[in-house]
Coordinates of C-alpha atoms in Angstrom, one line a residue:
Chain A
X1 CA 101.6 80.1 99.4
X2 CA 103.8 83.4 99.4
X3 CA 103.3 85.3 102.4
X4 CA 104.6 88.0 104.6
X5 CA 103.9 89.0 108.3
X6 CA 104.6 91.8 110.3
X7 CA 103.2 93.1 113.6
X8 CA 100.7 96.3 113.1
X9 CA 102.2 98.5 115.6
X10 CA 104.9 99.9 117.7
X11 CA 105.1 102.8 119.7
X12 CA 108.0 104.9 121.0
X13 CA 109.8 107.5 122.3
X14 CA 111.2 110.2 120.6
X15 CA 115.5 109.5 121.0
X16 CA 114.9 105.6 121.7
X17 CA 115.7 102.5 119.2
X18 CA 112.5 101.1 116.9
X19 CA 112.7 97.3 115.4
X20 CA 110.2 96.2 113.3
X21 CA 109.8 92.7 112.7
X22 CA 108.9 90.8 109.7
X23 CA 108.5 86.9 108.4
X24 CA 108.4 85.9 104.6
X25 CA 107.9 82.4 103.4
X26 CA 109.4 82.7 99.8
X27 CA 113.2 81.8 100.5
X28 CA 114.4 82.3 96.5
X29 CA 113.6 86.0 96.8
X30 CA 116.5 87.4 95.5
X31 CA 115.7 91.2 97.5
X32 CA 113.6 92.1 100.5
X33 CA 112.8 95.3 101.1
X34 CA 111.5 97.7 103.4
X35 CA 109.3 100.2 101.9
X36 CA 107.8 103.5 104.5
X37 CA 104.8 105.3 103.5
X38 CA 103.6 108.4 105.3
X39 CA 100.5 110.1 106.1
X40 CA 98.7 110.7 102.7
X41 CA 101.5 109.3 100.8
X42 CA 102.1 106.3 98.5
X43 CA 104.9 104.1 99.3
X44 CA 108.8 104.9 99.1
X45 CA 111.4 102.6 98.8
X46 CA 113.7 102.7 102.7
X47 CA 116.2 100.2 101.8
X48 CA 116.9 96.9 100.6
X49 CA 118.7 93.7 101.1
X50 CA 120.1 91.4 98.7
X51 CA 119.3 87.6 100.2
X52 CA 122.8 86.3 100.5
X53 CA 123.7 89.4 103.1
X54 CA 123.2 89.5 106.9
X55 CA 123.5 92.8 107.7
X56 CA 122.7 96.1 105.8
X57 CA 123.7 99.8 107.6
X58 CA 122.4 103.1 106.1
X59 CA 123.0 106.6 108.5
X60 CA 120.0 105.7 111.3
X61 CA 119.0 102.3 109.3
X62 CA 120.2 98.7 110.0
X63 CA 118.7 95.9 107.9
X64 CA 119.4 92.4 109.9
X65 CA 118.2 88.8 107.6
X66 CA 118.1 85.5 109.3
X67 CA 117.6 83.2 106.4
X68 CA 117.4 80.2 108.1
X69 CA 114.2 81.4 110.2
X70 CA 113.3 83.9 107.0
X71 CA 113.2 86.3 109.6
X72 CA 113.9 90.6 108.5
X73 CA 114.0 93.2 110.8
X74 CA 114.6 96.9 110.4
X75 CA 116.6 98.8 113.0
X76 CA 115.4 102.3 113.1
X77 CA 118.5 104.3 115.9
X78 CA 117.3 107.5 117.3
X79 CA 113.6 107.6 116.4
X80 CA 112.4 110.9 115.7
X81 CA 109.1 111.9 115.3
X82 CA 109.1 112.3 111.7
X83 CA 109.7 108.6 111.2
X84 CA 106.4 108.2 112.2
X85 CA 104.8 106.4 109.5
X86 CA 103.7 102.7 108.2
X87 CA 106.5 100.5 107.6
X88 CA 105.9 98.0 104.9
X89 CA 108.4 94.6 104.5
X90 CA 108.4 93.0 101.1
X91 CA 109.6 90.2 99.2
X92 CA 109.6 89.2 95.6
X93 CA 106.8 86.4 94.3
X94 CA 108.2 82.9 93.4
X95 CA 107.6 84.0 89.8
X96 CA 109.8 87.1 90.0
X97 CA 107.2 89.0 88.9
X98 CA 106.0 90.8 91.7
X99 CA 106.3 92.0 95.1
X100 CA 104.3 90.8 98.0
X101 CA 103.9 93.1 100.6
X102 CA 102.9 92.9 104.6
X103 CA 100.3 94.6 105.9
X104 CA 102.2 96.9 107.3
X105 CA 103.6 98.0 110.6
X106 CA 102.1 101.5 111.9
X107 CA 105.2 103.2 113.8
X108 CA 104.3 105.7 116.3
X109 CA 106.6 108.1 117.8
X110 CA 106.0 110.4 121.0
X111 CA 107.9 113.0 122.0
Chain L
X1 CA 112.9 113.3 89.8
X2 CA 111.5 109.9 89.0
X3 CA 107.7 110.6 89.0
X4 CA 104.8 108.3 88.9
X5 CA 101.4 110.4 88.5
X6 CA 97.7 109.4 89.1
X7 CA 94.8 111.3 88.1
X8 CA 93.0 112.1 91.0
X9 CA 93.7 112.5 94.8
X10 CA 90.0 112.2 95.5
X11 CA 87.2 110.4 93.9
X12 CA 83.3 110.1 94.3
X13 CA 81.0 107.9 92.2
X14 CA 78.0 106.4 92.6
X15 CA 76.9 102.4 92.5
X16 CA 77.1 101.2 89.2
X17 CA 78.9 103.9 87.6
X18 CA 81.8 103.0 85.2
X19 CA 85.1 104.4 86.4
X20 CA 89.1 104.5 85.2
X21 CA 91.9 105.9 87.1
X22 CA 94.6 106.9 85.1
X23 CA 98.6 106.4 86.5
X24 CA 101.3 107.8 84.3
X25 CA 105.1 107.0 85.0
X26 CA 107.8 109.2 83.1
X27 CA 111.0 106.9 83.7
X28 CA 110.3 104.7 80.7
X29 CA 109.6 101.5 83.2
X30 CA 108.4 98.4 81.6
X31 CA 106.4 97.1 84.6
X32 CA 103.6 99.0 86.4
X33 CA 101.0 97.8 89.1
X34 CA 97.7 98.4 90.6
X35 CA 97.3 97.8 94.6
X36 CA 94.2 98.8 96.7
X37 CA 95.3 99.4 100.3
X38 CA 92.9 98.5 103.1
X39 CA 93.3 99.1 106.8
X40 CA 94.3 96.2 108.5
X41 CA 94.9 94.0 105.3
X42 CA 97.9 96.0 103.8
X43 CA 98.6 96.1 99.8
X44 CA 97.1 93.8 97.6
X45 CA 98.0 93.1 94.5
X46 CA 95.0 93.7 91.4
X47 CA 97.1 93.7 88.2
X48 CA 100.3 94.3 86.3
X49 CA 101.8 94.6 83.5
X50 CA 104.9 94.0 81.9
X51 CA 104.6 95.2 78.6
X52 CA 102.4 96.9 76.3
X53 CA 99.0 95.6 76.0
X54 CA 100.5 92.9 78.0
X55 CA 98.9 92.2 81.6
X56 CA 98.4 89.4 84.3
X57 CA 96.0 89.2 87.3
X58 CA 97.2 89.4 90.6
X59 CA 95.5 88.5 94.1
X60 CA 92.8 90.2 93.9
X61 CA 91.2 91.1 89.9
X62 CA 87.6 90.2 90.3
X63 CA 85.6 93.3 89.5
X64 CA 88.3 95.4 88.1
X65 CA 90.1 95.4 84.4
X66 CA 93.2 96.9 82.8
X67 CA 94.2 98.4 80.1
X68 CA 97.9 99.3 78.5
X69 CA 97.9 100.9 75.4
X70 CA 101.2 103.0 76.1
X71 CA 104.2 102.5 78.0
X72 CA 103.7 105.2 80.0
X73 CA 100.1 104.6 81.0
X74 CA 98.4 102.3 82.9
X75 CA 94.8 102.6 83.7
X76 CA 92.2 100.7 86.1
X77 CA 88.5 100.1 85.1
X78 CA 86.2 99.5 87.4
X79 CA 82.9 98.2 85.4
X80 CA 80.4 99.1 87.7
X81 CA 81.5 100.3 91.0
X82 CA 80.2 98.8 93.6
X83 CA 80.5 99.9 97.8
X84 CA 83.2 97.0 98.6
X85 CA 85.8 98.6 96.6
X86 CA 85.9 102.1 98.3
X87 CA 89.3 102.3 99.1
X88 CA 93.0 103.7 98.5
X89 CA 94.4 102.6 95.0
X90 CA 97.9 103.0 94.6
X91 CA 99.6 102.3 91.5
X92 CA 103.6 101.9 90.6
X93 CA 106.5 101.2 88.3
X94 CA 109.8 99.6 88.2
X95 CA 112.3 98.4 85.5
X96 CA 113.3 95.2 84.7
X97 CA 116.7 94.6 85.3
X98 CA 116.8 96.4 88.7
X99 CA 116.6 95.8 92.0
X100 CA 112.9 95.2 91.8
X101 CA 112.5 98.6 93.0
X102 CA 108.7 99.9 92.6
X103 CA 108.1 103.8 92.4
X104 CA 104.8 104.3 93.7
X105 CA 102.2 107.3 92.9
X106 CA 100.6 109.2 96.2
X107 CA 97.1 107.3 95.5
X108 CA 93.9 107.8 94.9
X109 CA 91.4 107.3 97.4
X110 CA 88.1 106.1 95.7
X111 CA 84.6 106.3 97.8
X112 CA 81.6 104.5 95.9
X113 CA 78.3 105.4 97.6

């Protein structure tokens, strides 16, 4: 079935690079997105990609997709402690329908 | 400022009690979810709906119901509460037509005792 995986946590230093990984098994999903919630929060929408890109740059943010190994990874450049938060990846369902999301990746960010 | 709304931040009941939580969205979305998030097991997925009075289970719907009775609104029953579904619900929006994006309210985190 539909799935997405992600690791549950990085840690980091304040100034340094963050990449979060994520796998997804659905390859007609037309989107996948990176959503970020923080502490006591529901989730926000970070950015998106559209399936037949590689590469997506906003400011501090670079979205890289490997389709072939249905491999997405967000690029976070000069990690400041206010990124500190959970980092979900998502994809849509087969039906269109929904999204399915990972369980998250918990970014932590020391100064 | 796209808004979704729920009803409470916090919630209390009791085991066996009967409870709703309300979500409201004021961008005239068609589609709007229910999620419960769980440490360790991310989002899941309890219902949707796509329409008025329309609505489809999604991963996980046992115990729980729905009801859409404006576009706006979106509620989540829980029949008779039981310990296993303390947790934080979140519910969203999005449009059809769109990038699939989902506008998510801050939650409500439900403890059943």
């Amino acid at each position: 079935g539909e799935d997405v995986e992600q690791s549950l946590f990085l840690s980091v230093r304040e100034g340094d690079s963050s990449v979060i990984n994520c796998t997804y098994t659905d390859s007609s999903s037309t989107y996948l997105y990176w959503y970020k919630q923080e502490p006591g929060a529901g989730l926000q929408l970070l950015t998106y990609i559209f399936s037949n890109m590689d590469m997506k740059q906003d400011q501090r943010l670079t979205v890289l997709l490997n389709k072939k190994d249905k491999h997405l990874s967000l690029r976070i450049a000069d990690t400041q402690t206010g990124d500190s938060a959970i980092y979900f990846c998502a994809e849509s369902n087969q039906a269109g329908t929904a999204l399915i999301f990972g369980k998250g990746t918990t970014l932590s960010v020391s100064s | 400022d796209v808004k979704v709304t729920q009803s409470s931040r916090y919630l209390v009941k009791r085991t066996g009690e009967k409870v709703f939580l309300e979500c409201v969205q004021d961008m005239d979305h068609e589609n709007m979810f229910w999620y419960r998030q769980d440490p360790g097991l991310g989002l899941r997925l309890i219902y949707f709906s796509y329409d008025v009075k329309m609505k489809e289970k999604g991963d996980i719907p046992e115990g729980y119901s729905v009801s859409r009775e404006k576009k706006e609104r979106f509620s989540l029953i829980l029949e008779s509460a039981s310990t296993n579904q303390t947790s934080m619900y979140l519910c969203a929006s999005s449009s059809i037509g769109t990038a699939d994006e989902q506008f998510f309210g801050p939650g409500t985190r439900l403890t059943v005792l």
